[in-house]
Amino acid sequence: MDTDCPPAERRWPEPRPAGYDPGAFTPFAVTVDIVLMTVVQRQLKLLLIRRGRPPYEGAWALPGGFVKPDEDLATAAARELLEETGISTTTGSLRQIGSYGDPARDPRMRVVTVAYGAVAVRLEEAPRGGSDAAEAELVPVAEVQSDRLPLAFDHRRIVDDAVDRLRADLETTGVAHSFCPPEFTVRELREVHEAILQTELDSGNFQRKVTGREGYITPTERRAPTGERGGRPATLWRAGRPEDAE
Amino acid sequence: MDTDCPPAERRWPEPRPAGYDPGAFTPFAVTVDIVLMTVVQRQLKLLLIRRGRPPYEGAWALPGGFVKPDEDLATAAARELLEETGISTTTGSLRQIGSYGDPARDPRMRVVTVAYGAVAVRLEEAPRGGSDAAEAELVPVAEVQSDRLPLAFDHRRIVDDAVDRLRADLETTGVAHSFCPPEFTVRELREVHEAILQTELDSGNFQRKVTGREGYITPTERRAPTGERGGRPATLWRAGRPEDAE
DNA sequence: CCCGGTTATTGTCGAGATGACTCTAACATG
DNA sequence: CATGTTAGAGTCATCTCGACAATAACCGGG
């Protein structure tokens, strides 16, 4: 979020290496920002936090913050997400989107931010469990990309890049699963695809495609409870191959 | 390259914003590293520089260096490439690969590096035109990926990521063109694909594919000079649509 | 219990993409 | 002019994918 300034625990690892001159290069602040996405009500949404101080005071921004002295970038992203939203993720599930370092992107000082994409399973409303008490909200990605909801800093561009990346990953990886609970119906999986790609998919063709893809999903013996208006009960599936314990 | 320490021109932009405490966060060094790739003799090669000082003194490393106080990341990458190799690129042709910030990746201090991919047209041998006099060499990517040629820092991983990215981009973008001169034959384009994908492609099918792809390449009236062993002269093509002036 | 409504899943069919392969065109050399 | 070489078009079986049935399995109401 480029906001909060944690106390400097120590400026440099000690002992300072011989022959190293701390004044010989430009110091940067390095932050991480997280684009946490979820699909709810057939809509792709992302988590935003309202800034409590200038610049961009009162504006919506991505959760994030400074990387600590002995922390990996992905670790910092997972920590910030936990602190600000209470959502726990593994560093392996975070995907690096890119880095943003325009000299003017933060009016206070020179900041380079590394953006990470994360996925939550059907997050209905913004969590309040974060230790950093701050107003959080889940907003549709369309609200941001249509400029109806402006963001602080260059976060709009980060969101665009994260969504582009998510769309590309949808075809080539199994990201779609991480939007669903451990057991899910093909319909749920299809609605995730539809929300992300902003398109309608033929249910029959989609079924054929995902069930035919080797090692993509495996059926269970269980059925999902039927809906309000009846209909044939859907098979519950799990991600990956049969052996996979995921 | 994580090596050279340029003089700090100024540590922070002046005037220092009110309410900003320079000790309140951890300062990082931010560098850029460039993976410059080219296809020569049907081989994908990349440019390396021999380090002249510890750590990893004498080891091969990617060209790169510190980002300056008022410089964008991509601008820094283009500048470092020019300084160290004499090769001039536009920031638009640089592709950001990712950022690497393991706390232990540089034994001297906390460094985050942003890696960029760049492409040169049939670079036969390592250029000596850089103002930073350093030993440079073009080595086959296979030498690096087979561990026959170890690299400094985490540059091996950066190379892996850059090559993965290049392979993905090959299908979805027009990167392949940038390995070729403005006018090229379909054969040259195919050999670029083959070198990058490490596979043999059927010449007829490849011809059909690239000529059939709308707006991908356009024929000229000119023919390439025939080879040593004769053969029908090949049509010269240009990248993009007919109107494009590229 | 039978019937229409609803959803899940399978099947059919045609258009286009792809891989293996053949065939022709246009040059060179002797 | 025969022969070798490369460029590029053509052939054909296979695969993929979208549009569109058809069938299966549940609901609630008569």
Coordinates of C-alpha atoms (C1' of nucleotides) in Angstrom, one line a residue:
Chain A
M1 CA 0.0 0.0 0.0
D2 CA 3.1 2.2 0.1
T3 CA 1.7 3.6 3.3
D4 CA 2.8 2.3 6.6
C5 CA 6.3 2.9 7.7
P6 CA 7.4 0.1 10.0
P7 CA 10.3 0.9 12.3
A8 CA 13.6 0.3 10.8
E9 CA 14.8 -2.8 12.7
R10 CA 18.3 -2.3 11.4
R11 CA 19.4 -0.5 8.3
W12 CA 21.9 -3.0 7.2
P13 CA 22.9 -6.5 8.1
E14 CA 25.8 -6.5 10.5
P15 CA 28.6 -6.8 10.3
R16 CA 28.9 -4.5 7.5
P17 CA 31.0 -6.1 4.7
A18 CA 34.5 -4.7 4.2
G19 CA 34.8 -2.3 1.3
Y20 CA 31.2 -1.5 1.2
D21 CA 30.2 2.1 1.2
P22 CA 26.6 2.7 2.0
G23 CA 26.6 6.1 0.4
A24 CA 27.8 4.8 -3.0
F25 CA 24.4 3.9 -4.4
T26 CA 20.8 5.2 -4.3
P27 CA 18.7 3.7 -1.5
F28 CA 15.2 2.7 -2.5
A29 CA 12.2 1.8 -0.5
V30 CA 10.9 -1.6 -1.7
T31 CA 7.3 -2.5 -1.1
V32 CA 5.0 -5.4 -2.1
D33 CA 1.4 -4.9 -3.2
I34 CA -1.1 -7.8 -3.4
V35 CA -4.0 -8.2 -5.9
L36 CA -6.2 -10.6 -4.0
M37 CA -8.9 -11.8 -6.4
T38 CA -12.0 -13.9 -5.8
V39 CA -15.1 -14.9 -7.7
V40 CA -18.4 -14.2 -6.0
Q41 CA -21.8 -14.0 -7.5
R42 CA -20.4 -14.7 -11.0
Q43 CA -18.2 -11.6 -10.6
L44 CA -14.4 -11.2 -10.4
K45 CA -13.7 -9.1 -7.4
L46 CA -10.5 -7.8 -5.8
L47 CA -9.7 -6.6 -2.3
L48 CA -9.0 -2.9 -1.7
I49 CA -8.1 -1.0 1.4
R50 CA -8.9 2.6 2.1
R51 CA -5.8 4.8 2.7
G52 CA -5.7 6.5 6.1
R53 CA -3.0 9.0 5.4
P54 CA -1.6 11.1 2.5
P55 CA -0.8 10.8 -0.2
Y56 CA -4.0 9.7 -1.7
E57 CA -5.6 9.9 1.7
G58 CA -9.1 8.3 1.6
A59 CA -8.5 6.7 -1.8
W60 CA -8.7 3.0 -2.4
A61 CA -5.4 1.1 -2.8
L62 CA -4.1 -2.4 -3.0
P63 CA -3.0 -4.0 0.3
G64 CA 0.7 -4.1 0.8
G65 CA 3.7 -2.6 2.6
F66 CA 7.4 -2.4 3.1
V67 CA 9.6 -5.5 2.7
K68 CA 11.5 -6.2 5.9
P69 CA 15.3 -6.4 6.1
D70 CA 15.6 -10.2 6.1
E71 CA 12.5 -11.1 4.3
D72 CA 12.0 -12.6 0.8
L73 CA 9.7 -10.7 -1.5
A74 CA 7.0 -13.4 -1.6
T75 CA 7.2 -13.8 2.2
A76 CA 6.6 -10.1 2.6
A77 CA 3.6 -10.3 0.4
A78 CA 2.1 -13.2 2.4
R79 CA 2.8 -11.4 5.6
E80 CA 1.3 -8.1 4.5
L81 CA -1.8 -9.9 3.3
L82 CA -2.1 -11.7 6.6
E83 CA -1.6 -8.5 8.6
E84 CA -4.0 -6.4 6.6
T85 CA -6.7 -8.8 5.9
G86 CA -6.2 -11.9 8.1
I87 CA -6.0 -14.1 5.0
S88 CA -3.3 -16.7 5.2
T89 CA -1.6 -17.9 2.0
T90 CA 1.4 -19.9 1.1
T91 CA 4.2 -18.1 -0.8
G92 CA 3.8 -20.8 -3.5
S93 CA 0.3 -19.7 -4.3
L94 CA 1.4 -16.1 -4.9
R95 CA 2.2 -15.3 -8.4
Q96 CA 4.6 -12.4 -9.1
I97 CA 2.9 -10.0 -11.5
G98 CA 5.7 -7.4 -12.0
S99 CA 7.6 -4.5 -10.6
Y100 CA 6.8 -0.9 -10.8
G101 CA 9.4 1.8 -10.3
D102 CA 8.5 5.0 -12.0
P103 CA 10.5 7.7 -10.2
A104 CA 7.3 9.7 -9.7
R105 CA 5.0 6.9 -8.7
D106 CA 5.2 7.9 -5.0
P107 CA 5.5 11.7 -4.3
R108 CA 7.2 11.1 -1.0
M109 CA 10.3 9.2 -2.1
R110 CA 11.7 6.6 -4.5
V111 CA 9.7 3.5 -4.1
V112 CA 9.8 0.3 -6.2
T113 CA 6.9 -2.1 -5.6
V114 CA 6.7 -5.7 -6.5
A115 CA 3.1 -6.8 -7.2
Y116 CA 1.8 -10.3 -6.4
G117 CA -1.4 -11.9 -7.4
A118 CA -3.3 -14.1 -4.9
V119 CA -6.6 -16.0 -5.0
A120 CA -9.2 -16.5 -2.3
V121 CA -12.0 -19.1 -2.4
R122 CA -15.4 -17.4 -2.8
L123 CA -14.7 -14.5 -0.4
E124 CA -18.2 -13.2 0.3
E125 CA -17.2 -10.0 2.1
A126 CA -14.1 -8.2 3.1
P127 CA -12.4 -9.7 6.1
R128 CA -12.0 -7.7 9.3
G129 CA -9.5 -10.0 10.9
G130 CA -6.4 -8.0 10.0
S131 CA -4.3 -6.8 12.8
D132 CA -3.8 -3.5 11.0
A133 CA -7.3 -2.1 11.5
A134 CA -8.2 -0.5 8.2
E135 CA -11.3 -0.3 6.1
A136 CA -11.3 -3.1 3.5
E137 CA -13.7 -3.8 0.7
L138 CA -14.3 -6.3 -2.1
V139 CA -15.0 -4.5 -5.3
P140 CA -15.7 -5.9 -8.8
V141 CA -12.7 -5.7 -11.1
A142 CA -15.0 -4.1 -13.7
E143 CA -15.5 -1.1 -11.4
V144 CA -11.8 -0.5 -11.4
Q145 CA -11.2 -1.2 -15.0
S146 CA -14.0 1.1 -16.1
D147 CA -12.5 4.0 -14.1
R148 CA -15.6 4.3 -12.0
L149 CA -13.5 3.6 -9.0
P150 CA -10.1 5.3 -9.2
L151 CA -7.1 3.9 -7.3
A152 CA -4.1 5.4 -5.6
F153 CA -0.7 5.5 -7.1
D154 CA -0.3 3.3 -10.2
H155 CA -2.5 0.6 -8.8
R156 CA -4.9 0.7 -11.6
R157 CA -2.1 -0.4 -13.9
I158 CA -1.1 -3.2 -11.5
V159 CA -4.7 -4.4 -11.5
D160 CA -4.8 -4.5 -15.3
D161 CA -1.6 -6.5 -15.4
A162 CA -2.8 -8.9 -12.7
V163 CA -6.0 -9.5 -14.6
D164 CA -4.2 -10.0 -17.9
R165 CA -1.9 -12.5 -16.2
L166 CA -4.8 -14.3 -14.6
R167 CA -6.5 -14.7 -18.0
A168 CA -3.4 -16.1 -19.5
D169 CA -2.8 -18.5 -16.6
L170 CA -6.4 -19.7 -16.8
E171 CA -5.6 -21.6 -20.1
T172 CA -2.2 -22.8 -19.1
T173 CA -2.3 -23.6 -15.4
G174 CA -4.8 -24.8 -12.8
V175 CA -5.4 -21.4 -11.2
A176 CA -9.1 -21.7 -11.7
H177 CA -9.2 -24.5 -9.1
S178 CA -8.0 -22.1 -6.4
F179 CA -11.1 -20.0 -6.8
C180 CA -13.2 -23.1 -5.8
P181 CA -13.4 -25.1 -2.6
P182 CA -11.6 -28.5 -2.5
E183 CA -14.7 -30.2 -4.0
F184 CA -16.6 -28.4 -6.7
T185 CA -19.0 -28.9 -9.6
V186 CA -18.1 -28.4 -13.2
R187 CA -20.6 -25.6 -13.2
E188 CA -18.7 -23.7 -10.4
L189 CA -15.5 -24.1 -12.4
R190 CA -17.2 -22.8 -15.5
E191 CA -18.6 -19.8 -13.7
V192 CA -15.1 -19.0 -12.5
H193 CA -13.9 -19.1 -16.1
E194 CA -16.8 -17.0 -17.2
A195 CA -16.3 -14.3 -14.6
I196 CA -12.6 -14.0 -15.4
L197 CA -12.9 -14.1 -19.1
Q198 CA -16.0 -12.0 -19.2
T199 CA -17.8 -14.3 -21.6
E200 CA -20.4 -17.0 -21.7
L201 CA -19.2 -20.6 -22.2
D202 CA -21.2 -23.5 -23.6
S203 CA -21.8 -25.8 -20.6
G204 CA -21.6 -29.0 -22.7
N205 CA -18.4 -28.0 -24.4
F206 CA -16.8 -26.8 -21.2
Q207 CA -17.7 -30.1 -19.5
R208 CA -16.0 -32.0 -22.3
K209 CA -13.0 -29.8 -22.2
V210 CA -12.2 -30.0 -18.5
T211 CA -13.1 -33.6 -18.0
G212 CA -11.1 -34.6 -21.1
R213 CA -8.0 -32.8 -20.0
E214 CA -5.6 -35.4 -18.5
G215 CA -4.9 -34.9 -14.8
Y216 CA -6.9 -31.7 -14.6
I217 CA -9.8 -32.8 -12.4
T218 CA -11.0 -36.1 -11.0
P219 CA -14.5 -37.1 -10.0
T220 CA -15.5 -38.1 -6.6
E221 CA -18.4 -40.5 -5.6
R222 CA -20.2 -37.6 -4.0
R223 CA -22.9 -35.4 -5.6
A224 CA -23.6 -31.7 -4.9
P225 CA -27.0 -30.9 -3.3
T226 CA -29.5 -30.0 -5.9
G227 CA -30.5 -26.4 -6.3
E228 CA -33.7 -24.6 -5.4
R229 CA -35.4 -25.3 -8.7
G230 CA -34.4 -28.9 -8.9
G231 CA -32.3 -30.4 -11.6
R232 CA -30.0 -33.4 -11.9
P233 CA -27.5 -33.4 -9.1
A234 CA -23.9 -32.5 -10.2
T235 CA -20.9 -34.7 -9.6
L236 CA -18.3 -33.2 -7.2
W237 CA -14.8 -33.1 -8.6
R238 CA -11.4 -32.5 -7.1
A239 CA -8.4 -30.7 -8.6
G240 CA -5.6 -32.8 -10.1
R241 CA -5.1 -36.5 -10.6
P242 CA -6.7 -39.3 -8.5
E243 CA -3.5 -40.0 -6.5
D244 CA -2.9 -36.3 -5.7
A245 CA -3.8 -35.7 -2.0
E246 CA -3.9 -31.9 -2.4
Chain B
M1 CA 25.5 -7.2 -12.5
D2 CA 25.2 -6.1 -8.9
T3 CA 28.7 -4.9 -9.1
D4 CA 29.6 -1.4 -9.9
C5 CA 28.7 1.3 -7.4
P6 CA 27.9 4.6 -9.1
P7 CA 28.4 7.7 -7.0
A8 CA 25.3 8.7 -5.2
E9 CA 24.2 11.8 -7.1
R10 CA 21.8 12.6 -4.4
R11 CA 20.2 10.3 -1.9
W12 CA 16.7 11.7 -2.0
P13 CA 14.8 14.1 -4.2
E14 CA 14.8 17.6 -2.7
P15 CA 13.0 19.2 -1.1
R16 CA 12.4 16.4 1.3
P17 CA 8.6 16.0 1.8
A18 CA 7.3 17.0 5.2
G19 CA 6.6 14.2 7.6
Y20 CA 8.9 11.8 5.9
D21 CA 11.4 10.0 8.1
P22 CA 14.3 8.5 6.2
G23 CA 15.1 6.0 9.0
A24 CA 11.6 4.6 9.1
F25 CA 12.0 1.9 6.5
T26 CA 14.7 -0.4 5.2
P27 CA 16.8 1.0 2.3
F28 CA 17.4 -1.4 -0.5
A29 CA 19.8 -1.4 -3.4
V30 CA 17.8 -1.8 -6.7
T31 CA 19.5 -3.1 -9.8
V32 CA 18.5 -4.2 -13.2
D33 CA 19.9 -7.2 -15.0
I34 CA 19.4 -7.8 -18.7
V35 CA 19.1 -11.2 -20.5
L36 CA 20.1 -10.2 -24.0
M37 CA 19.3 -13.1 -26.4
T38 CA 20.1 -13.7 -30.0
V39 CA 20.0 -16.6 -32.5
V40 CA 23.2 -17.3 -34.3
Q41 CA 24.1 -20.5 -36.1
R42 CA 20.7 -22.0 -35.2
Q43 CA 21.6 -21.6 -31.6
L44 CA 19.9 -19.4 -28.9
K45 CA 22.7 -17.5 -27.2
L46 CA 22.8 -14.9 -24.4
L47 CA 25.3 -12.2 -23.5
L48 CA 27.4 -12.6 -20.4
I49 CA 30.0 -10.4 -18.7
R50 CA 32.9 -11.5 -16.6
R51 CA 32.9 -10.0 -13.2
G52 CA 35.9 -8.0 -12.3
R53 CA 35.5 -7.9 -8.5
P54 CA 34.1 -9.9 -5.6
P55 CA 31.8 -11.4 -4.9
Y56 CA 31.9 -14.0 -7.7
E57 CA 35.0 -12.4 -9.1
G58 CA 35.9 -14.0 -12.4
A59 CA 32.5 -15.6 -12.7
W60 CA 30.1 -14.9 -15.6
A61 CA 27.1 -12.8 -14.9
L62 CA 24.3 -10.9 -16.7
P63 CA 25.0 -7.3 -17.7
G64 CA 23.3 -4.9 -15.4
G65 CA 23.7 -2.3 -12.6
F66 CA 22.2 0.1 -10.2
V67 CA 19.1 2.1 -11.0
K68 CA 19.8 5.8 -10.8
P69 CA 17.7 8.2 -8.6
D70 CA 15.5 9.6 -11.3
E71 CA 15.4 6.8 -13.7
D72 CA 12.6 4.4 -14.6
L73 CA 13.4 0.7 -14.3
A74 CA 13.2 0.0 -18.0
T75 CA 15.3 3.1 -18.7
A76 CA 17.9 1.8 -16.4
A77 CA 18.0 -1.5 -18.2
A78 CA 18.4 0.2 -21.6
R79 CA 21.2 2.4 -20.2
E80 CA 23.1 -0.4 -18.6
L81 CA 22.9 -2.5 -21.7
L82 CA 24.2 0.5 -23.7
E83 CA 27.0 1.2 -21.3
E84 CA 28.2 -2.3 -20.9
T85 CA 27.7 -3.6 -24.4
G86 CA 27.2 -0.6 -26.7
I87 CA 23.9 -2.1 -27.8
S88 CA 21.1 0.4 -28.1
T89 CA 17.5 -0.6 -27.5
T90 CA 14.2 1.1 -26.9
T91 CA 12.5 0.6 -23.5
G92 CA 9.5 -0.7 -25.4
S93 CA 11.4 -3.7 -26.7
L94 CA 12.5 -4.7 -23.2
R95 CA 10.3 -7.3 -21.5
Q96 CA 10.2 -7.4 -17.8
I97 CA 10.9 -10.9 -16.6
G98 CA 10.6 -10.6 -12.9
S99 CA 12.2 -9.4 -9.7
Y100 CA 14.5 -11.3 -7.4
G101 CA 15.0 -10.3 -3.8
D102 CA 16.1 -13.2 -1.7
P103 CA 17.8 -11.6 1.3
A104 CA 20.9 -13.7 0.7
R105 CA 21.2 -13.3 -3.0
D106 CA 24.0 -10.7 -2.6
P107 CA 26.4 -11.3 0.3
R108 CA 27.3 -7.6 0.5
M109 CA 23.9 -6.1 1.1
R110 CA 20.2 -6.2 0.5
V111 CA 19.7 -6.0 -3.2
V112 CA 16.5 -6.4 -5.3
T113 CA 17.1 -6.9 -9.0
V114 CA 14.6 -6.4 -11.7
A115 CA 15.4 -8.6 -14.7
Y116 CA 14.6 -7.6 -18.3
G117 CA 14.7 -9.6 -21.5
A118 CA 16.1 -8.1 -24.7
V119 CA 16.7 -9.4 -28.2
A120 CA 19.5 -8.6 -30.7
V121 CA 19.4 -9.3 -34.4
R122 CA 21.8 -12.1 -35.2
L123 CA 24.7 -11.0 -33.0
E124 CA 27.7 -12.9 -34.3
E125 CA 30.1 -12.0 -31.5
A126 CA 30.1 -10.1 -28.2
P127 CA 30.4 -6.4 -28.8
R128 CA 33.3 -4.4 -27.4
G129 CA 31.7 -1.0 -27.8
G130 CA 30.6 -0.6 -24.2
S131 CA 32.1 2.3 -22.3
D132 CA 32.5 0.1 -19.2
A133 CA 35.4 -2.0 -20.5
A134 CA 34.6 -5.5 -19.5
E135 CA 35.0 -8.9 -21.0
A136 CA 31.8 -10.0 -22.7
E137 CA 30.9 -13.2 -24.4
L138 CA 28.0 -14.7 -26.3
V139 CA 27.3 -18.2 -24.9
P140 CA 24.7 -20.8 -25.9
V141 CA 21.8 -20.8 -23.5
A142 CA 22.2 -24.6 -23.4
E143 CA 25.6 -24.2 -21.8
V144 CA 24.0 -22.3 -18.9
Q145 CA 20.9 -24.5 -18.5
S146 CA 23.0 -27.7 -18.5
D147 CA 25.1 -26.2 -15.6
R148 CA 28.3 -26.6 -17.7
L149 CA 28.7 -22.8 -17.3
P150 CA 27.8 -21.6 -13.8
L151 CA 26.7 -18.1 -13.3
A152 CA 27.1 -15.6 -10.4
F153 CA 24.3 -14.8 -7.9
D154 CA 20.9 -16.2 -8.9
H155 CA 21.4 -15.4 -12.5
R156 CA 20.9 -19.0 -13.6
R157 CA 17.3 -18.8 -12.4
I158 CA 16.8 -15.5 -14.1
V159 CA 18.0 -17.0 -17.4
D160 CA 15.6 -20.0 -16.9
D161 CA 12.7 -17.6 -16.3
A162 CA 13.7 -15.4 -19.3
V163 CA 13.8 -18.4 -21.6
D164 CA 10.5 -19.7 -20.4
R165 CA 9.0 -16.4 -21.0
L166 CA 10.5 -16.2 -24.5
R167 CA 9.0 -19.5 -25.4
A168 CA 5.6 -18.5 -24.2
D169 CA 5.8 -15.1 -26.0
L170 CA 6.8 -16.9 -29.2
E171 CA 3.3 -18.2 -29.7
T172 CA 1.4 -15.2 -28.5
T173 CA 3.5 -12.2 -29.7
G174 CA 5.7 -11.2 -32.6
V175 CA 9.0 -11.5 -30.7
A176 CA 10.4 -13.9 -33.2
H177 CA 10.7 -11.0 -35.7
S178 CA 13.0 -9.1 -33.5
F179 CA 15.6 -11.9 -33.9
C180 CA 15.6 -11.2 -37.7
P181 CA 16.6 -8.3 -39.8
P182 CA 13.9 -6.0 -41.3
E183 CA 13.5 -8.3 -44.3
F184 CA 13.8 -12.0 -43.8
T185 CA 12.9 -15.3 -45.3
V186 CA 10.4 -17.8 -43.8
R187 CA 13.3 -20.1 -43.3
E188 CA 15.2 -17.6 -41.1
L189 CA 12.0 -17.1 -39.0
R190 CA 11.6 -20.9 -38.7
E191 CA 15.2 -21.3 -37.6
V192 CA 14.6 -18.8 -34.9
H193 CA 11.6 -20.8 -33.7
E194 CA 13.6 -24.0 -33.8
A195 CA 16.5 -22.6 -31.8
I196 CA 14.2 -21.2 -29.1
L197 CA 11.9 -24.2 -28.8
Q198 CA 14.7 -26.7 -29.2
T199 CA 12.8 -28.7 -31.8
E200 CA 12.5 -29.3 -35.6
L201 CA 9.6 -27.8 -37.4
D202 CA 8.2 -29.0 -40.7
S203 CA 9.0 -26.3 -43.2
G204 CA 5.8 -26.6 -45.2
N205 CA 3.6 -26.5 -42.2
F206 CA 5.5 -23.6 -40.8
Q207 CA 5.2 -21.7 -44.0
R208 CA 1.4 -22.2 -44.0
K209 CA 1.1 -21.2 -40.4
V210 CA 3.0 -17.9 -40.5
T211 CA 1.8 -16.8 -43.9
G212 CA -1.8 -17.6 -43.0
R213 CA -1.7 -15.7 -39.7
E214 CA -3.4 -12.4 -40.4
G215 CA -1.2 -9.4 -40.0
Y216 CA 1.8 -11.4 -38.9
I217 CA 4.1 -11.0 -41.9
T218 CA 3.8 -9.5 -45.3
P219 CA 5.7 -10.4 -48.5
T220 CA 7.9 -8.0 -50.4
E221 CA 8.7 -8.0 -54.1
R222 CA 12.3 -8.9 -53.4
R223 CA 13.9 -12.3 -53.2
A224 CA 16.8 -13.4 -51.0
P225 CA 20.0 -14.3 -52.8
T226 CA 20.2 -18.1 -53.4
G227 CA 22.4 -20.2 -51.2
E228 CA 25.7 -21.9 -52.0
R229 CA 24.1 -25.1 -53.2
G230 CA 21.4 -23.4 -55.3
G231 CA 17.8 -23.8 -54.8
R232 CA 14.7 -21.7 -55.5
P233 CA 15.2 -18.1 -54.2
A234 CA 13.1 -17.3 -51.1
T235 CA 10.7 -14.4 -50.8
L236 CA 11.7 -11.7 -48.4
W237 CA 9.1 -10.8 -45.9
R238 CA 8.6 -8.0 -43.4
A239 CA 7.0 -8.0 -40.0
G240 CA 3.4 -6.9 -39.5
R241 CA 0.7 -5.7 -41.9
P242 CA 1.3 -4.1 -45.3
E243 CA 0.6 -0.6 -44.0
D244 CA 2.9 -0.9 -41.1
A245 CA 5.9 1.2 -41.6
E246 CA 7.9 -0.5 -38.9
Chain C
dC1 C1' -47.4 -42.1 -9.8
dC2 C1' -47.1 -39.2 -13.8
dC3 C1' -45.8 -34.5 -15.7
dG4 C1' -43.6 -30.5 -16.8
dG5 C1' -39.6 -27.6 -15.2
dT6 C1' -34.7 -27.5 -14.3
dT7 C1' -30.0 -28.8 -14.4
dA8 C1' -26.1 -32.2 -15.6
dT9 C1' -24.0 -34.9 -18.9
dT10 C1' -23.3 -37.1 -23.3
dG11 C1' -23.6 -37.1 -28.3
dT12 C1' -23.6 -35.3 -33.2
dC13 C1' -22.0 -32.6 -36.8
dG14 C1' -19.4 -29.4 -39.5
dA15 C1' -15.6 -25.8 -39.7
dG16 C1' -11.1 -25.0 -39.1
dA17 C1' -6.3 -26.1 -37.3
dT18 C1' -2.5 -29.3 -37.4
dG19 C1' 1.0 -33.0 -38.6
dA20 C1' 3.0 -36.1 -42.0
dC21 C1' 3.8 -36.3 -46.4
dT22 C1' 3.9 -35.4 -51.6
dC23 C1' 4.4 -32.5 -55.5
dT24 C1' 5.8 -28.6 -58.2
dA25 C1' 8.7 -24.2 -59.0
dA26 C1' 12.9 -21.9 -59.5
dC27 C1' 17.4 -21.5 -58.8
dA28 C1' 22.6 -23.5 -59.2
dT29 C1' 26.3 -26.4 -61.3
dG30 C1' 28.5 -29.3 -64.6
Chain D
dC1 C1' 20.0 -30.2 -70.3
dA2 C1' 20.3 -33.5 -66.3
dT3 C1' 20.8 -33.3 -61.5
dG4 C1' 20.8 -31.4 -56.9
dT5 C1' 18.9 -28.1 -53.8
dT6 C1' 15.7 -25.2 -51.6
dA7 C1' 11.0 -22.7 -51.6
dG8 C1' 6.5 -23.1 -51.3
dA9 C1' 1.9 -25.2 -52.5
dG10 C1' -1.2 -29.1 -52.2
dT11 C1' -3.3 -33.6 -50.0
dC12 C1' -5.2 -36.1 -46.5
dA13 C1' -6.2 -38.1 -42.1
dT14 C1' -6.7 -36.5 -37.5
dC15 C1' -7.8 -33.4 -33.8
dT16 C1' -10.1 -29.5 -31.7
dC17 C1' -13.8 -26.6 -30.9
dG18 C1' -18.2 -24.3 -31.3
dA19 C1' -23.2 -24.8 -32.1
dC20 C1' -26.7 -27.6 -31.1
dA21 C1' -29.4 -31.6 -29.9
dA22 C1' -30.6 -35.6 -26.9
dT23 C1' -30.7 -38.0 -22.7
dA24 C1' -30.3 -38.5 -17.5
dA25 C1' -31.7 -37.3 -12.9
dC26 C1' -33.5 -34.4 -9.8
dC27 C1' -37.6 -31.1 -8.1
dG28 C1' -42.7 -29.9 -7.1
dG29 C1' -47.4 -30.3 -8.1
dG30 C1' -51.4 -32.6 -9.4

